[in-house]
Coordinates of C-alpha atoms in Angstrom, one line a residue:
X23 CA 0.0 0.0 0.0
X24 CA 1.6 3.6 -1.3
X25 CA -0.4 5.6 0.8
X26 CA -3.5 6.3 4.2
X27 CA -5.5 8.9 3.8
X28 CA -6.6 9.6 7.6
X29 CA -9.7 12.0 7.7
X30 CA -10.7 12.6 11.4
X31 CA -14.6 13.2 11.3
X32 CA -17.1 15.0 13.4
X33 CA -20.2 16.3 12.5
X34 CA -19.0 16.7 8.8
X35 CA -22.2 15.4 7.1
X36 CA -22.7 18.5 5.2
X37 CA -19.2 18.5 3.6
X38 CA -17.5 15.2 3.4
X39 CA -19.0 14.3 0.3
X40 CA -16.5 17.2 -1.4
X41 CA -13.9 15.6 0.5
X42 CA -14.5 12.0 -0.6
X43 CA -15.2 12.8 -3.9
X44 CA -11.4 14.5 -4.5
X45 CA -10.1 11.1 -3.6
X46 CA -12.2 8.5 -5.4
X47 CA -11.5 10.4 -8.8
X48 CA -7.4 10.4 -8.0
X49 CA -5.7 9.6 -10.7
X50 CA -4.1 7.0 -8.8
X51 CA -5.3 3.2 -8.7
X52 CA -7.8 2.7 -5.6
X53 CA -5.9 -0.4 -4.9
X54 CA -2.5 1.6 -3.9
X55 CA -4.3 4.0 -1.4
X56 CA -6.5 3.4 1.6
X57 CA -8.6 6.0 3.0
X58 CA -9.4 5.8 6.9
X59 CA -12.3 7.8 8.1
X60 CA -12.3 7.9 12.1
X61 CA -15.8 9.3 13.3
X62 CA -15.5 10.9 16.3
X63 CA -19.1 9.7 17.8
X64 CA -20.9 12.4 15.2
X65 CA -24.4 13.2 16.4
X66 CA -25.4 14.1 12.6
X67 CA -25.4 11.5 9.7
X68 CA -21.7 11.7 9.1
X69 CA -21.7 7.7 9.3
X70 CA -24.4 7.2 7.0
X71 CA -22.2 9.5 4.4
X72 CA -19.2 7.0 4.6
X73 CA -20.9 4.1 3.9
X74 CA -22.7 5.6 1.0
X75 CA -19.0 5.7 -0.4
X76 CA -17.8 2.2 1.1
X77 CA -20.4 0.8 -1.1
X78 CA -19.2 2.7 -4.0
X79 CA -15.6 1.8 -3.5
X80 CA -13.4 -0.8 -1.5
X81 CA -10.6 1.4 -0.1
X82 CA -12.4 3.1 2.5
X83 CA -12.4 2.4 5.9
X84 CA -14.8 3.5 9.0
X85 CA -13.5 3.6 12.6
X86 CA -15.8 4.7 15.4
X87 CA -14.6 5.9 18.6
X88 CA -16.4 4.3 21.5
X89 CA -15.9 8.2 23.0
X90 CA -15.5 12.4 21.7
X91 CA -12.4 13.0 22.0
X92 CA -12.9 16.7 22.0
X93 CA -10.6 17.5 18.9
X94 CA -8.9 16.0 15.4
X95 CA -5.4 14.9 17.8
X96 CA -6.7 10.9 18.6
X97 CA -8.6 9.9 15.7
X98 CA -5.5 11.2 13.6
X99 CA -3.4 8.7 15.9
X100 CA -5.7 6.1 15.3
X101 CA -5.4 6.2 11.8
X102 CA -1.7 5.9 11.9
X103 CA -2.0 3.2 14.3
X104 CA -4.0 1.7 11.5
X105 CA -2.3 2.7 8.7
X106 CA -1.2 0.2 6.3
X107 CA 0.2 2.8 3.5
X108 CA 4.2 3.6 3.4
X109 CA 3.1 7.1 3.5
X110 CA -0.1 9.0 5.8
X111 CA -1.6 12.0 4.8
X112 CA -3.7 14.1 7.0
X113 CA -6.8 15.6 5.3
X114 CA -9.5 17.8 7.4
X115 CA -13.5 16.8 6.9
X116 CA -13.9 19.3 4.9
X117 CA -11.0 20.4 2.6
X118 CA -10.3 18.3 -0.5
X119 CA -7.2 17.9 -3.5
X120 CA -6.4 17.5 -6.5
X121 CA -7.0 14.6 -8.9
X122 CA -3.6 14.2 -9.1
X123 CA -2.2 14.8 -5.4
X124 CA -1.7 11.5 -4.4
X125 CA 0.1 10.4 -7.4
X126 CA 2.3 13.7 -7.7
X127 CA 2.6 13.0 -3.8
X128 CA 3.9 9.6 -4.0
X129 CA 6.1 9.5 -7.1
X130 CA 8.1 12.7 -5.6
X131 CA 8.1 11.4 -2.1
X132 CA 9.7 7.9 -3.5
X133 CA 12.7 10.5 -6.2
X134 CA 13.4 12.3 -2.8
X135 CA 13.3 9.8 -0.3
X136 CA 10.8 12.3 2.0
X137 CA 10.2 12.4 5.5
X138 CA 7.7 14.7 5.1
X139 CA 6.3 16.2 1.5
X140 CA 3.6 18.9 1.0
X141 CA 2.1 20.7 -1.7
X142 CA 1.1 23.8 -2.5
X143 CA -2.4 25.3 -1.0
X144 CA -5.1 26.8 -1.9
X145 CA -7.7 28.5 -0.3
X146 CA -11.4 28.0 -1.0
X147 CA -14.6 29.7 0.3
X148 CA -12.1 32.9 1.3
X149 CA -9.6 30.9 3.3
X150 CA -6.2 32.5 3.4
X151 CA -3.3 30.2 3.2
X152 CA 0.4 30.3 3.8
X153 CA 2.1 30.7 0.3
X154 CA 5.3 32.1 0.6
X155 CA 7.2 28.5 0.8
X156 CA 5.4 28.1 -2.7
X157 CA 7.2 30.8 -4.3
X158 CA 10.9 28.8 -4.8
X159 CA 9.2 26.3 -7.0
X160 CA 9.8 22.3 -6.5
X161 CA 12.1 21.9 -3.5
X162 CA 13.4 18.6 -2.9
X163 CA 15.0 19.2 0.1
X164 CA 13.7 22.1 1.9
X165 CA 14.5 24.4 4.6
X166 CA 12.7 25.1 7.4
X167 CA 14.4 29.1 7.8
X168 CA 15.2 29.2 4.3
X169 CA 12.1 28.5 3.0
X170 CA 9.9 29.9 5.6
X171 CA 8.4 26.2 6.3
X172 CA 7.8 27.4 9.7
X173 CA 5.2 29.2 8.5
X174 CA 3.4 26.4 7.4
X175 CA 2.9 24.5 10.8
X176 CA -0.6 22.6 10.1
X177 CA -0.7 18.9 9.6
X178 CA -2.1 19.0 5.9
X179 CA 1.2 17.2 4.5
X180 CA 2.4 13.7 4.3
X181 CA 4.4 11.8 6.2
X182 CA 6.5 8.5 6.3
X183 CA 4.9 5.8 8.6
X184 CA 8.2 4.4 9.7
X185 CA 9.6 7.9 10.2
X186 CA 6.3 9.1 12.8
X187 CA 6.2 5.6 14.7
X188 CA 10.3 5.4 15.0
X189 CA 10.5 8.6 16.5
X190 CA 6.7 8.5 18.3
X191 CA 5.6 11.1 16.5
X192 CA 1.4 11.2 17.5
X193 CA -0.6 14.0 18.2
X194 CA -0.4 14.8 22.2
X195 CA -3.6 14.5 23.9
X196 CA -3.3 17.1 26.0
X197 CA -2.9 19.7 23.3
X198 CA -6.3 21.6 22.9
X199 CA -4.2 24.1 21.4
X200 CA -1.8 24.1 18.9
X201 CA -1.6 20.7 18.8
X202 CA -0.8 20.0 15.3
X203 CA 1.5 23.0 14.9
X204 CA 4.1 20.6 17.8
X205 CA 3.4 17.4 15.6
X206 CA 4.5 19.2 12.4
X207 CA 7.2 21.1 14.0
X208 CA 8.8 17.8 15.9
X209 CA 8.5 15.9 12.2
X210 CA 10.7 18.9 10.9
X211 CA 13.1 19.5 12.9
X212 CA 14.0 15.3 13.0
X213 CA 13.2 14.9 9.5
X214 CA 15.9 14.5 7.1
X215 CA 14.2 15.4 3.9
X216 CA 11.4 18.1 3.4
X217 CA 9.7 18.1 -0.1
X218 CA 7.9 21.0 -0.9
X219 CA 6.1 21.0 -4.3
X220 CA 5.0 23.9 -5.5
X221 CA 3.8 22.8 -9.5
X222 CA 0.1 22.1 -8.9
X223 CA -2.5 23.0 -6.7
X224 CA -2.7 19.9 -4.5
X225 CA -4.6 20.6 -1.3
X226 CA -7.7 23.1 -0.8
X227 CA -8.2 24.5 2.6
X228 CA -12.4 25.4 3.0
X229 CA -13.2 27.9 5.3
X230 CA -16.3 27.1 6.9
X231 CA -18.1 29.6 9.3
X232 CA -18.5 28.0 12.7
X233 CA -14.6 27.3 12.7
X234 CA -12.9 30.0 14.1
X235 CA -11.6 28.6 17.0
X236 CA -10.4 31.9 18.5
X237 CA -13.6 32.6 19.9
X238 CA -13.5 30.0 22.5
X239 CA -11.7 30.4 25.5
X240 CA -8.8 28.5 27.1
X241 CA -7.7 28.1 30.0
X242 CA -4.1 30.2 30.0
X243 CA -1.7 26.9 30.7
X244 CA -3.7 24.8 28.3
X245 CA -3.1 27.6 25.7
X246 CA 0.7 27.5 26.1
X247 CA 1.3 23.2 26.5
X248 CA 1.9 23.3 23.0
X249 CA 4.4 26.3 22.5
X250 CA 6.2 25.1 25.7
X251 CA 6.7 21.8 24.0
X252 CA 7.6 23.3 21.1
X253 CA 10.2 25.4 22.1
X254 CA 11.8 22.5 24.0
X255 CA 11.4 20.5 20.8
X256 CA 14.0 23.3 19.2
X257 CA 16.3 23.3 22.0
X258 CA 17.0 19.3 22.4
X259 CA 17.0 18.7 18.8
X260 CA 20.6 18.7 17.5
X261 CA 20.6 21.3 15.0
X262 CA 23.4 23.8 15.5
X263 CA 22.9 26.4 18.3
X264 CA 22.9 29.3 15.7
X265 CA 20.1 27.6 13.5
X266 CA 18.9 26.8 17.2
X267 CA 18.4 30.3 18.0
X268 CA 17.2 31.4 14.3
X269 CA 14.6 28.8 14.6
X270 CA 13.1 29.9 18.1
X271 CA 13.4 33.3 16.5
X272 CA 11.5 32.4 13.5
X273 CA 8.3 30.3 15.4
X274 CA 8.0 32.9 18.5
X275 CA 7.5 35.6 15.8
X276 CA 4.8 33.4 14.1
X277 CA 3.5 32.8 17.3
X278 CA 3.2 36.5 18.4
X279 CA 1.9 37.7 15.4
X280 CA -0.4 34.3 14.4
X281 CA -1.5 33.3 18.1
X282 CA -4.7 34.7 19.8
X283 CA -1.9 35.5 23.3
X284 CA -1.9 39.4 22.4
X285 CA -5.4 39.4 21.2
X286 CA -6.7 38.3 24.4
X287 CA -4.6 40.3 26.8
X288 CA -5.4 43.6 24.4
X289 CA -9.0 43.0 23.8
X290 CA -12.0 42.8 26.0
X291 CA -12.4 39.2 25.6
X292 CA -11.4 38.4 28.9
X293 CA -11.9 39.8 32.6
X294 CA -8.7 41.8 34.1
X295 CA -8.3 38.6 36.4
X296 CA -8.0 36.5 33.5
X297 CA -6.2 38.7 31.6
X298 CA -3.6 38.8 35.2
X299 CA -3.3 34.8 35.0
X300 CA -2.4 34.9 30.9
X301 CA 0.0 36.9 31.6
X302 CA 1.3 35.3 34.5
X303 CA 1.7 32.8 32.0
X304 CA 3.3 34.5 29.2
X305 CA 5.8 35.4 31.9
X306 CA 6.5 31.6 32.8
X307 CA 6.9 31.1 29.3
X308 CA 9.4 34.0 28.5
X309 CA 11.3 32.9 31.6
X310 CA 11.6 29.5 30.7
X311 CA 12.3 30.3 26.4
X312 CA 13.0 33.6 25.3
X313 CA 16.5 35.6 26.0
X314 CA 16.9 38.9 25.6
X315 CA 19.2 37.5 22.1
X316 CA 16.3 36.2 21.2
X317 CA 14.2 39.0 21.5
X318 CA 16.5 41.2 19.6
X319 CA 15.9 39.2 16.8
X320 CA 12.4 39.9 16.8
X321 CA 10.3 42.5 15.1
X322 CA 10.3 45.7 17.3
X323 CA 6.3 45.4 17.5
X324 CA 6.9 42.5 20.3
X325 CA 9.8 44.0 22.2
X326 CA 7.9 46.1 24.7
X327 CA 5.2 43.3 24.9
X328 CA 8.0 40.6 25.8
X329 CA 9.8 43.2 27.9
X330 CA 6.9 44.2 29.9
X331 CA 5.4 40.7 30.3
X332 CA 8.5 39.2 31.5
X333 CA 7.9 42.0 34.8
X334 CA 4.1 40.5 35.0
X335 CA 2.9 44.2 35.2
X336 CA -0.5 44.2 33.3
X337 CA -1.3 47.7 33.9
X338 CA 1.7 48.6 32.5
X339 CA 1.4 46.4 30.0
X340 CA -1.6 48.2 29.0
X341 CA -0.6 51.4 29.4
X342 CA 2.5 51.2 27.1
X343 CA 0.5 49.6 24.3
X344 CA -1.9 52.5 24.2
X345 CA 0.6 54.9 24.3
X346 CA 2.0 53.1 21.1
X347 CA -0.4 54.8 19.2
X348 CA 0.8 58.3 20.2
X349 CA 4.5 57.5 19.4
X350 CA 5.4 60.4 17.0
X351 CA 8.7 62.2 15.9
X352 CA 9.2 64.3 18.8
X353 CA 9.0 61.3 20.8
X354 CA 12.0 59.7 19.3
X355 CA 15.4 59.5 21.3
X356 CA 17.9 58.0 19.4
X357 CA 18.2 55.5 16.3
X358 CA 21.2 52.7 17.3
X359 CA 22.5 49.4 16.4
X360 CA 19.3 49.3 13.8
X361 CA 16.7 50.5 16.6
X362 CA 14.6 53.5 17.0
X363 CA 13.5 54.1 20.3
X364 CA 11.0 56.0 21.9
X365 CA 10.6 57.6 25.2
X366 CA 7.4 56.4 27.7
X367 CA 6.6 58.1 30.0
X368 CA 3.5 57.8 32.9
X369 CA 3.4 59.4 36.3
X370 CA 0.5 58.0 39.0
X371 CA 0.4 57.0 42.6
X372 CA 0.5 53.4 41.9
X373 CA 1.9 53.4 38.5
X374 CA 5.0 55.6 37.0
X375 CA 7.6 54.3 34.8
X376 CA 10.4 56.5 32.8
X377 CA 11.2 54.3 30.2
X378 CA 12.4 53.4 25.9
X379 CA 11.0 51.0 23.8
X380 CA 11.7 50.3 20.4
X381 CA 9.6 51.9 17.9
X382 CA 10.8 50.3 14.3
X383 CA 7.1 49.0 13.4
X384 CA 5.7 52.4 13.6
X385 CA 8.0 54.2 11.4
X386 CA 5.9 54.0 8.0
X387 CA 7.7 55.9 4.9
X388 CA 6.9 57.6 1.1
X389 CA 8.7 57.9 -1.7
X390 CA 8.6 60.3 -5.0
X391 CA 10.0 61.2 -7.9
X392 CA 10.2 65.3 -8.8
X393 CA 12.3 64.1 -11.8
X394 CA 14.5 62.5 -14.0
X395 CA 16.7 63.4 -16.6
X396 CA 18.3 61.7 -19.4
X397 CA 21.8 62.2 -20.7
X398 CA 24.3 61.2 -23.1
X399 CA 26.1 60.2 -20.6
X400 CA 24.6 61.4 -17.4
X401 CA 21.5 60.6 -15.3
X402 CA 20.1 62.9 -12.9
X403 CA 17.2 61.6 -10.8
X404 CA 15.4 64.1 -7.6
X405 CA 12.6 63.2 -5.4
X406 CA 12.2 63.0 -2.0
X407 CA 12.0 60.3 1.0
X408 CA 10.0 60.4 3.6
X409 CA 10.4 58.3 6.7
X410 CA 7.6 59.3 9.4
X411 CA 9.8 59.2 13.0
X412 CA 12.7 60.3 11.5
X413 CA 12.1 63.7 10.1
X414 CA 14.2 65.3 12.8
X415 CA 17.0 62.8 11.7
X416 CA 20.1 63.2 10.2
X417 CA 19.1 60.1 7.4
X418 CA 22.0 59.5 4.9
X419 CA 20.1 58.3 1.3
X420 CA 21.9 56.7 -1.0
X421 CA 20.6 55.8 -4.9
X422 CA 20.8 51.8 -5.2
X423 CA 21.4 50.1 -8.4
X424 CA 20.6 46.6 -7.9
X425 CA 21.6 44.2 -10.8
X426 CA 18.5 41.8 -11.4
X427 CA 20.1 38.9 -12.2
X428 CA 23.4 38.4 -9.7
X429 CA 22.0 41.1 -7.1
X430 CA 25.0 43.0 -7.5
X431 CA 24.4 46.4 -5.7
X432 CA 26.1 49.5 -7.5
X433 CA 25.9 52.3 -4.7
X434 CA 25.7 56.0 -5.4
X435 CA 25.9 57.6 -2.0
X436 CA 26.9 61.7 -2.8
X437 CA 22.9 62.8 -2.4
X438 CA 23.5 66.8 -3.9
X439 CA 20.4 67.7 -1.8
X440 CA 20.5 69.4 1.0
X441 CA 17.2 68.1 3.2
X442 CA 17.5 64.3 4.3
X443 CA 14.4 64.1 3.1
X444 CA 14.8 64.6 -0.2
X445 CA 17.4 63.2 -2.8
X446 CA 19.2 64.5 -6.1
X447 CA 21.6 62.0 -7.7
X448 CA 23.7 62.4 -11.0
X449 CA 25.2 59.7 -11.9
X450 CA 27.2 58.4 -15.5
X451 CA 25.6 55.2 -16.9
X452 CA 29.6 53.7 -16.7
X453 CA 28.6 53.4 -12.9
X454 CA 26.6 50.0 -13.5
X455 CA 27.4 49.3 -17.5
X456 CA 30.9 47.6 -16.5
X457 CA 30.9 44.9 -18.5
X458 CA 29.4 42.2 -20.3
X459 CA 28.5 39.9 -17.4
X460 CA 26.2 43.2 -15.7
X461 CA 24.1 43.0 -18.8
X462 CA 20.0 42.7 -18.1
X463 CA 18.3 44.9 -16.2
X464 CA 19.4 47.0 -13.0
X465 CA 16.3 47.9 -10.6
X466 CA 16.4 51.3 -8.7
X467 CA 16.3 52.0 -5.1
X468 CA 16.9 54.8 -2.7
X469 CA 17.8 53.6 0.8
X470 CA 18.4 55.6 3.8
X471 CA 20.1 55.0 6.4
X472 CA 20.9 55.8 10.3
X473 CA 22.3 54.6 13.5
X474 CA 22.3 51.0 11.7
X475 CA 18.9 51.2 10.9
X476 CA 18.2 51.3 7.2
X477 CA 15.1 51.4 5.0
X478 CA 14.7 50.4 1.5
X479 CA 12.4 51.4 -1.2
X480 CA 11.6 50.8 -4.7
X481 CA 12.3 53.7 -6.8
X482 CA 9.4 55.2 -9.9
X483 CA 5.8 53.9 -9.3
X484 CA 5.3 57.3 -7.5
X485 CA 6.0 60.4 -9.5
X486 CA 5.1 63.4 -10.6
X487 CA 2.6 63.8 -13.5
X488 CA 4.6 66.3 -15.9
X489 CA 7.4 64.1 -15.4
X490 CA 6.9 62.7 -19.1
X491 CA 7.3 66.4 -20.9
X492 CA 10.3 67.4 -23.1
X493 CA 12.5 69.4 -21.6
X494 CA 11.6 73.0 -21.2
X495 CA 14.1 76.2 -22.0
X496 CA 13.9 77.3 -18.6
X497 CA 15.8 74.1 -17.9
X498 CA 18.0 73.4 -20.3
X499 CA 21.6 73.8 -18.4
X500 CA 20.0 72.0 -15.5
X501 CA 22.8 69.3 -15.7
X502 CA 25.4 71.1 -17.3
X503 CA 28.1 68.4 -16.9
X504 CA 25.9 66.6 -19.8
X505 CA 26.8 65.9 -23.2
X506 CA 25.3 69.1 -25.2
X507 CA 25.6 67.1 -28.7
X508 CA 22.1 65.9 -27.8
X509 CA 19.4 67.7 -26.1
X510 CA 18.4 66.8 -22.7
X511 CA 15.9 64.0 -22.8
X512 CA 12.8 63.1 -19.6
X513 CA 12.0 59.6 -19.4
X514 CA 8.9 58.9 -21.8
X515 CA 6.0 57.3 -20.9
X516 CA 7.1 53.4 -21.4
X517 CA 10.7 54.0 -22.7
X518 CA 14.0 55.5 -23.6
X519 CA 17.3 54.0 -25.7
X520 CA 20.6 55.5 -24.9
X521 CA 23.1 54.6 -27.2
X522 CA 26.5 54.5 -27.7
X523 CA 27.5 54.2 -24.6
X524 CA 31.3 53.0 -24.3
X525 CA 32.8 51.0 -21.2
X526 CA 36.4 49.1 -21.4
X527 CA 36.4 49.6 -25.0
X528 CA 32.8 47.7 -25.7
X529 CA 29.9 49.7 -26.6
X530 CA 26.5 49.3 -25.5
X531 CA 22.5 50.6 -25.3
X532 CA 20.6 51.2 -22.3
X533 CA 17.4 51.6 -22.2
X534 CA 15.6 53.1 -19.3
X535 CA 11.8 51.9 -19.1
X536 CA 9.1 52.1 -16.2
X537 CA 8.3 48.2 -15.6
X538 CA 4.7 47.0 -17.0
X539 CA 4.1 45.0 -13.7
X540 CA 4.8 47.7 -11.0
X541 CA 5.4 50.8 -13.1
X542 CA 8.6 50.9 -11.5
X543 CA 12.3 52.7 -12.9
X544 CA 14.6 50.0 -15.0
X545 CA 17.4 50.8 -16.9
X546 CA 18.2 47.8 -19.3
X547 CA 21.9 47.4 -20.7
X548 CA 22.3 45.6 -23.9
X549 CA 25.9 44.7 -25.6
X550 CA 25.5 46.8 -28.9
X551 CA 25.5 44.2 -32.1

């Protein structure tokens, strides 16, 4: 047998015909996969459903648990218990695949000699769906930081028998929370090959409306079992201590931004007293998991949250997180080692503190173009940048030339403009048509930069209107280190060609264009035939 299909069921009448349908019209033979249904004492006609289809096919199979276990974790162990496939795949009541998952599945799985193989997914019904580990294409071997795997944390994948029951690999029991999220992260971090396919859409994800499980509440230590395993899962595996750290680095931000811990303590859905025993909690957790190397490796929204939690204030807590949305430039004390940080500041009888967080997240920025000529040999480009907290800032811009193909960067860092909000660059086309290896096209930036801390921004979808004219009198000796054989030329609408332009004795044509995609700046460089 190639492959179980395990499909934990409760209550699914109304949708598990969509699911069972995907996989009796696989393109692969009904005699190589086996499909396990494990009813999870449904009070609707879910049974009923499944035998319909065991009398329509032979490869089905129907547990019934003798009790509700509450949630998907035991009736997925009891399908791999009763797996008989060399593979298991883990597919929810009421999400389907493709016709040709199973096969694609199985004949990659066998090439890579998989652990663990998953496909690309797709959302139906409105559901949003992790994609960015889609975007490399087919990956054989993936990897987990590399290809932001840990971002994709739900048991929809799968897996080698052998390589879950030689390890004990099940679905803990007393994970109402998060549970699958520990399963898939303990198969990752032990597996020795990830496959990641990425060349069809093999698994739809339904959203259905009573599924949000956010809604109900848990207990605050049932709510962290999982992430406290997890986290211990990282630190006794025996990847290297740097990937160690990375990887911690990588799930607490998921877990901070993805998790319902900040919603609950920020929102109203829970008394103060609860809201006191979460974060009593979070504060076990950060003792027990998160250094302050870790937290530097965070996003700056979750600094002051970790920070603050670690001290078990709440009313501080709560406090600074209001205050966040006053933070404004005048409130900005210094930019180092990458940071921005802003001053806090509350005076009461029974609650004063006199203190910086970071403020990173908050600093939003705008970008536009006043103009750009075109030389013979010269480019002048002017604009300004505009970074929100940082207007009283000394920022240093530099123009970034970025070659598409290599990611060679050519820098031009003398900005002729006086304000650090705004830019002026000249530069000669020699500066990034070196030599025939830098052919293709070279994207533009403008960066700016202070204390460490740097910000990056594509350079031409936002620009001035009359940008496109000809070149008025009034302006002609605006660059007067240009060429005067030709006229000054503005960028046209879709393109320019600049030719004859020489470098180590080979002659070439650049052609500046706005991209069709993102209407952004390009210049092209061609060898001249």
């Amino acid at each position: 047998m190639k492959i179980t299909v395990a499909i934990p069921i409760y209550n699914a009448a109304r949708h598990l015909n969509v699911t069972l349908d995907s996989l009796i019209n696989q393109t692969m033979d009904s005699r190589e996969f086996e499909v396990i249904c494990v009813n999870d004492v449904s009070t609707d006609n879910s049974i009923d459903v499944v035998k319909t289809y065991m009398e329509k096919v032979n490869n089905i199979k129907l547990i019934n648990r003798k009790e509700n276990s509450g949630g998907p974790m035991l009736p997925r162990n009891d399908a791999i218990n009763e797996a008989k496939g060399e593979y298991i795949l883990f597919l929810d009541n009421d999400d389907f695949i493709g016709e040709e998952a199973l096969e694609k599945f199985y004949t990659s799985a066998k090439e890579c000699k998989s652990d663990v193989i998953f496909g690309k997914y797709v959302g139906a019904n409105g559901r949003g769906v992790p994609q960015s580990m889609f975007k490399y294409g087919n990956l054989k071997n993936a990897d987990i930081l590399k290809h932001n795997l840990v971002f994709s944390l739900a048991p929809h994948k799968m897996f080698k028998v052998d390589f879950i029951k030689q390890n004990n690999f099940y679905f803990d029991k007393k994970a109402v929370v998060g549970e699958d999220q520990l399963f898939v992260m303990q198969c990752l971090v032990k597996a020795n090959v990830i496959t990641v396919l990425s060349d069809y859409e093999y698994y739809y994800v339904v959203k259905r409306g009573d599924e949000n499980l956010s809604l109900k509440y848990f207990p605050a230590n049932n709510f962290f079992y999982s992430f406290n395993h997890i986290m211990e899962t990282i630190e006794e595996s025996g990847l290297s201590s740097l990937y160690k750290l990375k990887l911690k680095a990588a799930f607490l931000n998921r877990f901070l931004h993805a998790s319902r811990l900040r919603g609950h303590i920020f929102s109203n859905l829970l008394t103060y007293e609860q809201k006191k025993d979460w974060l009593n909690e979070t504060k076990k957790f950060i003792d027990n998991h998160v250094t302050d190397e870790l937290i530097g490796l965070l996003p700056s929204r979750f600094h002051y949250f970790l920070l603050i939690a670690r001290e078990n204030d709440l009313r501080k807590l709560l406090m600074v997180h209001n205050q966040m949305e006053t933070v404004n430039p005048n409130k900005v004390t210094r930019v180092e080692n990458g940071w921005i940080y802003s001053n806090f500041k509350y005076t009461q009888k029974y609650l004063a503190y006199d203190e910086e967080y970071t403020v990173n997240h908050l600093n939003t920025s705008d970008i536009y173009i006043d103009g750009i000529i075109l030389g013979e040999d010269l480019c002048e480009i002017t604009g300004q940048f505009y970074q929100s907290l940082l207007i009283n800032m000394n920022v240093e811009n530099e123009l970034i030339l970025v070659h598409r193909k290599t990611g060679i960067e050519k820098r031009i860092n003398y900005n002729e403009a006086n304000s650090s909000n705004q830019f002026k660059f000249t530069f000669n086309y020699r500066e990034f048509v070196l030599n025939k290896e830098m052919v293709g096209p070279w994207d533009v930036f403008i960066e700016g930069s202070i204390g460490g801390y740097v910000k990056r921004r594509r350079l031409g979808k936002a620009r001035k209107t009359d940008l496109l004219e000809n070149v008025s009198e009034d302006n002609k000796g605006i660059m007067p280190k240009l060429s005067q054989s030709n006229k000054e030329k503005f960028l046209p609408k879709k393109e320019i060609m600049l030719d004859n332009i020489n470098s180590f004795g080979e002659n070439y044509i650049v052609k500046a264009y706005f991209t069709k995609k993102h209407d952004n700046l390009s210049f092209d460089v061609k060898l001249k035939p």
